[in-house]
Amino acid sequence: MNKTNTWWKDEIFYQIYPASFKDSNNDGVGDIRGIIEELPKIHALGITTIWISPVYKSPMVDNGYDISDYQAINPQFGTMEDLDELIEKAKQLNIKIIMDLVINHTSNLHPWFQSAIKDPNSPYRDFYIFKDGKDGLPPNNWRSNFGDGSSWSLVPGEKNLYYHHVFSPQQPDLNWENKNMRFTIYKMINWWLKKGIAGFRIDAITFIKKDQDFASITPDGSDGLGKVKRKSENIPGIEKFLTELNENTFKPANAVTVGEASGVDYSQLDDFIGNDGYFSMIFDFHYADIDVKSGSEWYRQTDWTVKELQDGINLSQLSIQKYGWGANFLENHDQPRSINKFIKDPNYRNNIGAKALATLFFFLRGCPFIFQGQELGVQNIERNSIEEFNDISSKQNYHRALGEGFSPKQALKYVNDRSRDNARIPYPWNNQVNDGFNQGHQTWLALGKHAKEINWENENSDEDSILNFYRKMIKIRQLPQLRNELINGDFSTISTDSSNIVSYQRGKNIQVYVNLSSEVVDVNLPQHKILLNNYSTNESHKLQPYQAILIEVKNNG
């Protein structure tokens, strides 16, 4: 798209995971009416765009990312009329809605796939990827991206015919080589845009192109398999599909698009987010996954340093700035809670640590994305057995770790640290029954074990809460005298003498300093005015443990 109308640069995004946000009818699962009920609170936070994780019809094997009907609503979330009402009521509050778009795969219960496996002559047979096996084994040795087992499954009732799935067997991949399939998808996308949504977050979009040789690869695990992403993530030729997708859907509607674009090298950013790029912005996972060597192999943990995080942020910001716009995040539905991941000292996994991380990420160049509960300081929950997990990738990562020789105790720790269930626990609204998520029905996923002050009701009335800190940050970003610097100002690096400080500059006069350690550190600051501080006091030229400050530099050039 020729990005002359970049309205989305001003937006502050809030991601809602509907099953865990608010259960309005007390059936244990959050729903669309629950979102409608809480719109005023989202508005009061200062949010301008809500990203809703999938609410389409789905058997929920992967919590809605396995879609069985793109143009119907899962009854557990409500009705299409509910969604229309949400779009309209959000609009009245000047809040836009973007949907999650899952077009790498469907559910295995989608009528297209059911037709494809039942009838070799079905027009939908070529909507998916089918291959014959070899010597009684799958067509090649590609491993599922969820970490355990082949990315091929035998077609029910067949002896040697397999279908491909980057993710779970219940998520068969669409065949993007088929033009008819592609334009059927485009028609569906345009149907949604005409409903009045502002755009999409596009799921797993860099997986849509597979290497057409479908050759086996050198194994990278004891199971004799190799990561499927080596043959299906950001493969040459994907540019044809992404250009065509944009030209036929997003561009004519001036829609905002946020790509989940793993595997994209910084040298390719112009293609993805440049003036004629495929998307408005993309999520960069390079430093988001600093705690593991591979986002699909949680047992490969790292002992990362603050300097490595600073270097990762600098490289990401400067690379994106060169070509386009960024989508900055600490958390989402696929990540553990940031306070557990980035705050190494458990003593600061509290109000101070949460505000330090908030300051660090919120003022980076690009749109801030806040995941539900992040604004409260919600933390991971420790589970005692693999049976307590709902997330399909958690279960697969656990068994993969066992297969790689780790003990059950070690494997469980890795999954507890990284499980997507950490993000998906029901939202704590108050200290009443079921944290105010509903009126007492057993919740679809176990509640978190929050400190009693970690809930919306308590934090709303506490001036010093994490929630009110987020409100302050959002207001600061919109101040007329700071808005241009904080939204449009260039990102530039700042060097300090401490390896425990993350720091950067926005525009000419705004600087951020965050001490990510439990030690007091010396820092040489220019003459300044403090705009935001997660401590009630400030000692000149020193930062307290996990102290974060936003300053306006005086007479800086």
Coordinates of C-alpha atoms in Angstrom, one line a residue:
M1 CA 0.0 0.0 0.0
N2 CA 1.1 3.5 -0.6
K3 CA 1.1 4.7 2.9
T4 CA -0.1 8.3 2.5
N5 CA -2.9 7.9 5.0
T6 CA -1.1 6.4 8.0
W7 CA -3.9 7.0 10.5
W8 CA -2.9 4.0 12.5
K9 CA 0.4 5.5 13.7
D10 CA -1.6 7.3 16.4
E11 CA -3.3 4.2 17.7
I12 CA -2.9 2.5 21.1
F13 CA -3.9 -1.2 20.8
Y14 CA -5.4 -3.5 23.4
Q15 CA -5.6 -7.2 22.7
I16 CA -8.6 -9.1 24.1
Y17 CA -8.6 -12.9 24.4
P18 CA -12.3 -13.3 24.5
A19 CA -12.6 -16.6 26.4
S20 CA -10.7 -15.1 29.3
F21 CA -11.9 -11.5 29.4
K22 CA -15.4 -11.4 30.8
D23 CA -18.1 -14.1 31.1
S24 CA -21.4 -12.3 30.9
N25 CA -23.7 -15.3 31.0
N26 CA -21.8 -17.3 33.7
D27 CA -21.1 -20.4 31.6
G28 CA -17.3 -20.4 32.4
V29 CA -16.2 -18.8 29.1
G30 CA -15.8 -15.2 28.3
D31 CA -17.9 -13.8 25.5
I32 CA -18.6 -10.8 23.2
R33 CA -21.3 -9.4 25.5
G34 CA -18.7 -9.4 28.2
I35 CA -16.5 -7.2 26.1
I36 CA -19.4 -4.9 25.4
E37 CA -20.1 -4.5 29.1
E38 CA -16.5 -3.5 29.8
L39 CA -16.0 -1.1 26.8
P40 CA -16.3 2.0 29.1
K41 CA -13.3 0.7 31.2
I42 CA -11.3 0.1 28.1
H43 CA -12.1 3.6 26.9
A44 CA -11.1 5.0 30.3
L45 CA -7.7 3.4 29.9
G46 CA -7.2 5.4 26.8
I47 CA -7.3 2.6 24.2
T48 CA -8.2 3.6 20.6
T49 CA -8.1 0.2 18.9
I50 CA -9.1 -3.3 20.2
W51 CA -7.7 -6.4 18.7
I52 CA -10.0 -9.4 19.3
S53 CA -8.5 -12.9 19.2
P54 CA -10.6 -15.3 17.1
V55 CA -14.3 -15.6 17.8
Y56 CA -15.2 -17.5 14.6
K57 CA -16.9 -20.9 14.6
S58 CA -14.3 -23.4 15.8
P59 CA -13.9 -26.7 17.7
M60 CA -11.4 -24.8 19.8
V61 CA -8.6 -27.4 19.6
D62 CA -6.2 -24.4 19.4
N63 CA -8.6 -21.9 21.2
G64 CA -10.1 -20.5 18.0
Y65 CA -7.1 -20.5 15.8
D66 CA -8.6 -23.6 14.1
I67 CA -11.5 -22.0 12.2
S68 CA -14.4 -24.2 10.9
D69 CA -16.4 -21.2 9.4
Y70 CA -14.9 -17.8 8.7
Q71 CA -18.2 -16.1 8.5
A72 CA -19.9 -17.4 11.6
I73 CA -19.4 -16.8 15.3
N74 CA -18.7 -19.5 17.8
P75 CA -21.9 -19.8 19.9
Q76 CA -19.9 -19.9 23.1
F77 CA -18.8 -16.3 22.3
G78 CA -22.3 -15.1 21.2
T79 CA -23.8 -14.2 17.9
M80 CA -23.0 -12.2 14.8
E81 CA -25.5 -9.6 16.1
D82 CA -23.5 -9.4 19.3
L83 CA -20.4 -8.7 17.2
D84 CA -22.2 -6.0 15.2
E85 CA -23.3 -4.4 18.4
L86 CA -19.7 -4.4 19.7
I87 CA -18.4 -2.8 16.5
E88 CA -21.1 -0.1 16.8
K89 CA -20.8 0.6 20.5
A90 CA -17.0 0.7 20.2
K91 CA -17.4 3.2 17.4
Q92 CA -19.5 5.5 19.7
L93 CA -16.5 5.6 22.0
N94 CA -14.1 6.3 19.1
I95 CA -12.6 2.8 19.5
K96 CA -11.8 0.8 16.4
I97 CA -12.0 -3.0 16.2
I98 CA -9.5 -5.3 14.4
M99 CA -10.0 -9.0 14.0
D100 CA -7.6 -11.9 14.1
L101 CA -7.2 -13.3 10.5
V102 CA -6.1 -17.0 10.4
I103 CA -5.4 -17.9 6.7
N104 CA -2.4 -20.2 6.8
H105 CA -4.8 -23.1 7.9
T106 CA -8.3 -24.0 8.9
S107 CA -9.8 -26.4 11.2
N108 CA -10.0 -30.0 10.1
L109 CA -13.7 -29.7 10.6
H110 CA -14.1 -26.9 8.1
P111 CA -16.5 -28.0 5.3
W112 CA -13.7 -27.4 2.8
F113 CA -11.4 -29.9 4.4
Q114 CA -14.2 -32.4 5.1
S115 CA -15.2 -32.3 1.4
A116 CA -11.5 -32.6 0.4
I117 CA -10.8 -35.8 2.4
K118 CA -14.1 -37.5 1.5
D119 CA -14.0 -36.9 -2.2
P120 CA -10.8 -37.0 -4.3
N121 CA -12.7 -35.1 -7.0
S122 CA -13.9 -32.4 -4.7
P123 CA -13.1 -28.8 -5.9
Y124 CA -11.8 -28.3 -2.3
R125 CA -9.2 -31.2 -2.7
D126 CA -6.7 -28.7 -4.0
F127 CA -7.5 -26.2 -1.2
Y128 CA -5.2 -28.2 1.0
I129 CA -1.8 -30.0 0.7
F130 CA -1.9 -33.8 0.2
K131 CA 1.1 -36.0 -0.5
D132 CA 1.7 -39.8 -0.6
G133 CA 3.9 -41.2 2.1
K134 CA 7.2 -43.0 1.5
D135 CA 7.9 -46.5 2.7
G136 CA 5.1 -46.4 5.2
L137 CA 6.2 -43.1 6.6
P138 CA 5.1 -39.5 6.1
P139 CA 6.2 -37.7 2.8
N140 CA 9.2 -36.1 4.6
N141 CA 10.7 -35.6 8.1
W142 CA 9.3 -32.1 8.8
R143 CA 8.4 -31.6 12.5
S144 CA 5.3 -29.7 13.6
N145 CA 5.9 -26.1 14.8
F146 CA 4.3 -27.0 18.1
G147 CA 7.4 -29.0 18.8
D148 CA 6.5 -32.6 18.8
G149 CA 5.7 -35.1 16.0
S150 CA 5.5 -34.8 12.2
S151 CA 3.8 -32.0 10.4
W152 CA 2.0 -34.6 8.3
S153 CA -1.0 -36.7 9.3
L154 CA -2.6 -39.7 7.6
V155 CA -5.9 -38.9 6.0
P156 CA -8.7 -40.8 7.8
G157 CA -9.5 -44.0 6.0
E158 CA -6.4 -43.8 3.8
K159 CA -3.3 -46.0 4.0
N160 CA -0.7 -43.8 2.4
L161 CA -2.2 -40.3 1.8
Y162 CA -1.1 -37.5 4.2
Y163 CA -2.1 -33.9 4.7
H164 CA 0.2 -31.1 5.9
H165 CA -0.1 -29.0 9.0
V166 CA 2.5 -26.6 10.2
F167 CA 0.8 -26.6 13.6
S168 CA -1.5 -29.3 15.0
P169 CA -3.1 -32.2 13.1
Q170 CA -6.4 -30.4 13.6
Q171 CA -5.1 -27.4 11.6
P172 CA -4.6 -28.5 8.0
D173 CA -2.6 -26.0 5.9
L174 CA -4.3 -24.2 3.1
N175 CA -2.7 -24.6 -0.4
W176 CA -1.7 -21.1 -1.4
E177 CA -0.5 -22.3 -4.7
N178 CA -4.2 -22.6 -5.7
K179 CA -5.5 -19.3 -7.1
N180 CA -9.1 -20.3 -6.6
M181 CA -8.4 -20.9 -2.9
R182 CA -6.7 -17.5 -2.6
F183 CA -9.5 -15.5 -4.1
T184 CA -12.0 -17.4 -2.0
I185 CA -10.1 -16.2 1.0
Y186 CA -9.9 -12.6 -0.3
K187 CA -13.7 -12.6 -0.8
M188 CA -14.1 -13.5 2.9
I189 CA -11.7 -10.8 4.0
N190 CA -13.6 -8.1 2.1
W191 CA -16.8 -9.3 3.6
W192 CA -15.4 -8.6 7.0
L193 CA -14.0 -5.2 6.0
K194 CA -17.4 -4.2 4.8
K195 CA -18.8 -4.9 8.2
G196 CA -16.9 -1.9 9.5
I197 CA -13.8 -3.4 11.2
A198 CA -10.6 -1.3 10.8
G199 CA -8.3 -4.1 9.8
F200 CA -6.6 -7.3 11.0
R201 CA -3.8 -8.9 12.9
I202 CA -2.7 -11.6 10.5
D203 CA -1.8 -14.9 12.2
A204 CA 1.2 -17.0 11.1
I205 CA 1.2 -15.3 7.7
T206 CA 4.9 -16.1 6.9
F207 CA 4.0 -19.8 6.8
I208 CA 1.7 -19.7 3.8
K209 CA 4.4 -20.5 1.2
K210 CA 5.9 -24.0 1.4
D211 CA 9.1 -25.1 -0.4
Q212 CA 7.6 -27.0 -3.3
D213 CA 10.3 -29.7 -3.4
F214 CA 8.8 -31.1 -0.1
A215 CA 12.3 -32.6 0.5
S216 CA 13.4 -34.0 3.8
I217 CA 16.0 -32.0 5.8
T218 CA 18.9 -32.7 8.1
P219 CA 17.4 -33.7 11.5
D220 CA 17.8 -31.3 14.4
G221 CA 16.5 -33.4 17.2
S222 CA 16.7 -36.9 18.6
D223 CA 13.4 -37.8 16.9
G224 CA 15.0 -37.7 13.5
L225 CA 12.9 -34.7 12.4
G226 CA 13.7 -31.2 11.4
K227 CA 11.9 -27.9 12.1
V228 CA 9.1 -27.4 9.6
K229 CA 9.9 -23.6 9.5
R230 CA 13.1 -24.4 7.7
K231 CA 10.9 -25.3 4.6
S232 CA 7.8 -23.3 5.2
E233 CA 8.6 -20.0 6.9
N234 CA 9.2 -16.9 4.7
I235 CA 10.1 -19.0 1.7
P236 CA 11.0 -17.3 -1.6
G237 CA 7.9 -16.8 -3.6
I238 CA 5.8 -15.7 -0.7
E239 CA 6.0 -12.1 -2.0
K240 CA 3.6 -13.0 -4.9
F241 CA 1.0 -14.2 -2.4
L242 CA 1.4 -11.3 0.0
T243 CA 1.3 -8.6 -2.8
E244 CA -1.8 -10.1 -4.3
L245 CA -3.4 -10.4 -0.8
N246 CA -2.8 -6.7 -0.1
E247 CA -3.9 -5.5 -3.5
N248 CA -7.2 -7.4 -3.4
T249 CA -8.2 -6.7 0.2
F250 CA -6.3 -4.4 2.6
K251 CA -5.1 -1.6 0.3
P252 CA -8.5 -0.6 -1.2
A253 CA -10.0 -0.4 2.3
N254 CA -7.1 1.5 3.8
A255 CA -7.2 -1.1 6.5
V256 CA -4.6 -1.4 9.3
T257 CA -2.7 -4.7 9.1
V258 CA -0.4 -6.1 11.7
G259 CA 1.5 -9.2 10.5
E260 CA 2.7 -12.0 12.8
A261 CA 5.7 -12.2 10.6
S262 CA 8.2 -14.6 12.2
G263 CA 11.3 -15.4 10.2
V264 CA 11.5 -12.0 8.5
D265 CA 15.1 -10.8 8.3
Y266 CA 15.6 -7.1 8.9
S267 CA 17.0 -6.8 5.3
Q268 CA 13.5 -7.7 4.1
L269 CA 11.6 -5.0 6.1
D270 CA 11.1 -2.7 3.1
D271 CA 9.1 -5.5 1.4
F272 CA 6.9 -6.0 4.4
I273 CA 6.4 -2.5 5.9
G274 CA 7.9 -0.1 3.4
N275 CA 5.9 2.5 1.4
D276 CA 4.6 -0.3 -0.8
G277 CA 4.9 -3.0 1.8
Y278 CA 2.4 -5.8 2.4
F279 CA 1.4 -4.6 5.9
S280 CA 1.1 -1.5 8.0
M281 CA 3.4 -3.0 10.6
I282 CA 4.7 -6.3 11.8
F283 CA 5.5 -7.8 15.2
D284 CA 9.2 -8.3 15.6
F285 CA 10.0 -11.5 17.7
H286 CA 13.8 -11.2 17.6
Y287 CA 14.2 -9.9 21.1
A288 CA 10.8 -10.9 22.3
D289 CA 12.0 -14.5 22.4
I290 CA 15.3 -13.6 24.1
D291 CA 14.7 -16.1 26.8
V292 CA 14.7 -19.1 24.5
K293 CA 16.9 -20.2 21.6
S294 CA 13.9 -21.2 19.6
G295 CA 10.3 -20.1 20.1
S296 CA 9.0 -23.6 19.4
E297 CA 11.5 -25.4 21.7
W298 CA 11.0 -24.1 25.2
Y299 CA 13.5 -26.4 26.8
R300 CA 16.3 -24.5 25.0
Q301 CA 16.4 -21.6 27.5
T302 CA 19.0 -18.9 27.6
D303 CA 20.8 -16.9 30.3
W304 CA 20.2 -13.6 28.6
T305 CA 21.7 -10.3 29.7
V306 CA 20.4 -6.8 29.9
K307 CA 23.0 -5.7 27.3
E308 CA 21.7 -8.3 24.9
L309 CA 18.2 -7.0 25.4
Q310 CA 19.4 -3.4 24.8
D311 CA 21.3 -4.5 21.7
G312 CA 18.2 -6.3 20.4
I313 CA 15.9 -3.4 21.0
N314 CA 18.4 -1.0 19.3
L315 CA 18.7 -3.2 16.2
S316 CA 15.0 -3.8 15.9
Q317 CA 14.0 -0.2 16.3
L318 CA 16.7 1.2 14.0
S319 CA 16.0 -1.4 11.3
I320 CA 12.2 -0.9 11.4
Q321 CA 12.6 2.9 11.5
K322 CA 14.6 2.8 8.3
Y323 CA 11.7 1.4 6.3
G324 CA 8.4 1.8 8.2
W325 CA 6.4 1.4 11.4
G326 CA 6.6 -1.0 14.4
A327 CA 4.2 -2.9 16.6
N328 CA 5.7 -2.9 20.1
F329 CA 4.6 -5.5 22.7
L330 CA 5.6 -7.1 25.9
E331 CA 2.9 -9.8 26.0
N332 CA 0.3 -11.5 23.8
H333 CA -1.8 -14.7 23.8
D334 CA 1.3 -16.7 22.8
Q335 CA 3.7 -15.4 25.3
P336 CA 4.3 -15.9 29.1
R337 CA 3.7 -12.9 31.3
S338 CA 6.4 -10.3 30.9
I339 CA 7.0 -9.6 34.5
N340 CA 8.2 -13.3 34.9
K341 CA 10.2 -13.3 31.7
F342 CA 12.0 -10.0 32.0
I343 CA 12.3 -9.3 35.8
K344 CA 14.9 -11.8 36.9
D345 CA 14.8 -10.8 40.6
P346 CA 11.5 -12.3 42.1
N347 CA 11.6 -9.5 44.7
Y348 CA 10.8 -7.0 42.0
R349 CA 8.0 -8.9 40.3
N350 CA 5.7 -6.3 41.7
N351 CA 4.4 -2.8 41.1
I352 CA 8.0 -1.5 40.6
G353 CA 9.0 -4.1 38.1
A354 CA 5.8 -4.0 36.1
K355 CA 6.1 -0.2 35.7
A356 CA 9.7 -0.5 34.7
L357 CA 8.8 -2.8 31.8
A358 CA 5.8 -0.6 30.9
T359 CA 8.1 2.4 30.6
L360 CA 10.7 0.5 28.6
F361 CA 8.3 -0.7 25.9
F362 CA 5.6 1.9 25.7
F363 CA 7.7 4.8 24.5
L364 CA 9.5 2.9 21.7
R365 CA 8.8 4.1 18.2
G366 CA 5.7 2.4 16.8
C367 CA 2.3 1.5 18.1
P368 CA 2.1 0.1 21.6
F369 CA 0.1 -3.1 22.0
I370 CA -1.2 -3.9 25.5
F371 CA -2.4 -7.5 26.3
Q372 CA -5.3 -7.9 28.7
G373 CA -4.0 -8.1 32.3
Q374 CA -0.6 -6.6 31.4
E375 CA -1.9 -3.3 32.6
L376 CA -2.6 -4.9 36.0
G377 CA 0.7 -6.7 36.4
V378 CA -0.7 -10.2 36.1
Q379 CA 1.9 -12.9 36.5
N380 CA 2.4 -16.5 35.4
I381 CA 0.7 -19.3 37.3
E382 CA 2.7 -22.4 38.3
R383 CA 1.0 -25.7 37.5
N384 CA 1.9 -29.0 39.2
S385 CA 1.3 -31.5 36.3
I386 CA 1.0 -31.4 32.6
E387 CA -2.6 -32.5 32.9
E388 CA -3.4 -29.0 34.3
F389 CA -2.5 -27.4 31.0
N390 CA -5.1 -26.6 28.3
D391 CA -2.7 -25.2 25.6
I392 CA -1.9 -27.8 22.9
S393 CA 1.6 -26.4 22.3
S394 CA 2.4 -26.7 26.0
K395 CA 1.6 -30.4 26.0
Q396 CA 3.6 -31.0 22.8
N397 CA 6.6 -29.0 24.2
Y398 CA 6.5 -31.1 27.4
H399 CA 6.7 -34.4 25.5
R400 CA 9.4 -33.0 23.2
A401 CA 11.5 -32.1 26.3
L402 CA 11.0 -35.6 27.7
G403 CA 12.1 -37.0 24.3
E404 CA 15.2 -34.9 24.4
G405 CA 16.2 -36.5 27.7
F406 CA 15.0 -34.0 30.3
S407 CA 13.3 -35.2 33.5
P408 CA 9.5 -34.7 34.0
K409 CA 10.4 -32.1 36.6
Q410 CA 12.6 -30.2 34.2
A411 CA 10.1 -30.5 31.4
L412 CA 7.3 -29.2 33.6
K413 CA 9.5 -26.2 34.6
Y414 CA 10.2 -25.2 31.0
V415 CA 6.5 -25.4 30.2
N416 CA 5.5 -23.4 33.3
D417 CA 8.0 -20.7 32.3
R418 CA 6.7 -20.5 28.7
S419 CA 3.2 -21.8 28.5
R420 CA 0.7 -19.8 26.5
D421 CA -1.8 -20.6 29.3
N422 CA 0.0 -18.0 31.4
A423 CA -1.5 -15.3 29.2
R424 CA -4.9 -16.9 29.0
I425 CA -6.0 -17.1 32.6
P426 CA -9.3 -15.3 33.3
Y427 CA -9.0 -11.5 33.8
P428 CA -9.1 -10.5 37.5
W429 CA -11.8 -7.8 37.7
N430 CA -12.1 -7.8 41.5
N431 CA -11.6 -9.9 44.7
Q432 CA -15.1 -11.5 44.6
V433 CA -16.1 -14.9 43.3
N434 CA -13.9 -16.1 40.4
D435 CA -12.0 -12.8 40.5
G436 CA -15.2 -11.1 39.1
F437 CA -14.7 -12.9 35.8
N438 CA -18.2 -14.4 36.2
Q439 CA -20.8 -15.2 38.9
G440 CA -19.3 -18.5 40.0
H441 CA -19.4 -21.1 37.2
Q442 CA -16.2 -23.1 36.9
T443 CA -13.9 -21.2 34.5
W444 CA -12.7 -22.8 31.3
L445 CA -9.1 -22.4 32.5
A446 CA -8.0 -22.2 36.2
L447 CA -7.9 -18.8 37.8
G448 CA -4.6 -17.1 38.5
K449 CA -3.1 -16.9 41.9
H450 CA -2.8 -13.2 42.1
A451 CA -1.8 -11.0 45.0
K452 CA -5.0 -9.5 46.5
E453 CA -4.3 -6.1 45.0
I454 CA -3.9 -7.3 41.4
N455 CA -7.4 -6.7 40.0
W456 CA -9.1 -4.0 38.1
E457 CA -11.3 -2.8 40.9
N458 CA -8.5 -2.3 43.4
E459 CA -6.1 -0.8 40.9
N460 CA -8.7 1.6 39.6
S461 CA -9.0 3.3 43.0
D462 CA -5.3 3.1 43.8
E463 CA -3.5 6.2 42.5
D464 CA -0.2 4.4 42.6
S465 CA -1.4 1.2 40.8
I466 CA 0.1 -0.3 37.7
L467 CA -3.3 0.4 35.9
N468 CA -3.1 4.1 36.7
F469 CA 0.5 4.1 35.6
Y470 CA -0.6 2.8 32.2
R471 CA -3.2 5.6 32.1
K472 CA -0.5 8.1 32.8
M473 CA 1.7 6.8 30.0
I474 CA -1.2 7.0 27.5
K475 CA -2.0 10.5 28.5
I476 CA 1.6 11.6 28.2
R477 CA 1.8 10.2 24.7
Q478 CA -1.2 12.3 23.7
L479 CA 0.0 15.6 25.3
P480 CA 0.1 18.3 22.6
Q481 CA 3.6 19.4 23.5
L482 CA 5.0 15.9 23.5
R483 CA 2.8 14.1 21.0
N484 CA 5.0 14.7 18.0
E485 CA 8.2 13.6 19.6
L486 CA 6.6 10.5 21.2
I487 CA 4.7 9.4 18.1
N488 CA 6.8 10.6 15.1
G489 CA 10.2 11.3 16.7
D490 CA 13.1 9.1 15.6
F491 CA 14.5 6.4 17.9
S492 CA 18.2 6.9 18.7
T493 CA 20.5 5.1 21.0
I494 CA 22.0 6.3 24.2
S495 CA 25.1 4.9 25.8
T496 CA 25.6 4.6 29.6
D497 CA 28.3 3.2 31.7
S498 CA 26.1 0.5 33.1
S499 CA 25.4 -2.9 31.4
N500 CA 22.2 -3.1 33.5
I501 CA 20.5 0.0 32.0
V502 CA 18.3 0.0 28.9
S503 CA 18.1 3.5 27.5
Y504 CA 17.0 5.3 24.3
Q505 CA 16.0 8.7 23.0
R506 CA 12.9 9.8 21.0
G507 CA 13.1 12.8 18.8
K508 CA 15.3 15.6 20.1
N509 CA 14.3 15.9 23.7
I510 CA 12.8 12.8 25.2
Q511 CA 14.9 10.1 26.9
V512 CA 14.1 6.8 28.7
Y513 CA 16.3 5.1 31.3
V514 CA 15.4 1.7 32.8
N515 CA 17.5 -0.1 35.4
L516 CA 16.8 -3.8 34.9
S517 CA 18.7 -5.0 37.9
S518 CA 18.3 -5.2 41.7
E519 CA 21.4 -3.0 42.2
V520 CA 21.6 0.8 42.5
V521 CA 23.4 2.0 39.4
D522 CA 25.1 5.3 38.6
V523 CA 23.9 7.1 35.5
N524 CA 25.1 10.4 34.0
L525 CA 21.9 12.3 33.0
P526 CA 21.7 15.6 31.1
Q527 CA 19.8 18.5 32.6
H528 CA 16.2 17.4 32.5
K529 CA 12.6 17.4 33.7
I530 CA 11.1 14.1 34.9
L531 CA 7.9 13.3 33.1
L532 CA 7.3 9.8 34.6
N533 CA 9.0 7.8 37.4
N534 CA 8.1 4.5 38.9
Y535 CA 9.6 5.6 42.2
S536 CA 8.1 8.3 44.4
T537 CA 11.5 10.0 44.7
N538 CA 14.5 10.4 42.5
E539 CA 18.2 10.6 43.4
S540 CA 20.2 12.6 41.0
H541 CA 22.5 10.5 38.8
K542 CA 21.4 7.2 40.4
L543 CA 18.8 4.7 39.4
Q544 CA 17.3 2.5 42.2
P545 CA 16.7 -1.2 41.5
Y546 CA 14.3 -1.5 38.5
Q547 CA 13.7 2.2 38.5
A548 CA 12.5 3.7 35.2
I549 CA 12.3 7.3 34.2
L550 CA 11.0 9.2 31.2
I551 CA 12.7 12.6 31.0
E552 CA 12.5 15.7 28.9
V553 CA 16.0 17.0 28.2
K554 CA 16.5 20.8 28.5
N555 CA 18.5 22.6 25.9
N556 CA 19.4 19.4 24.0
G557 CA 20.6 20.7 20.7

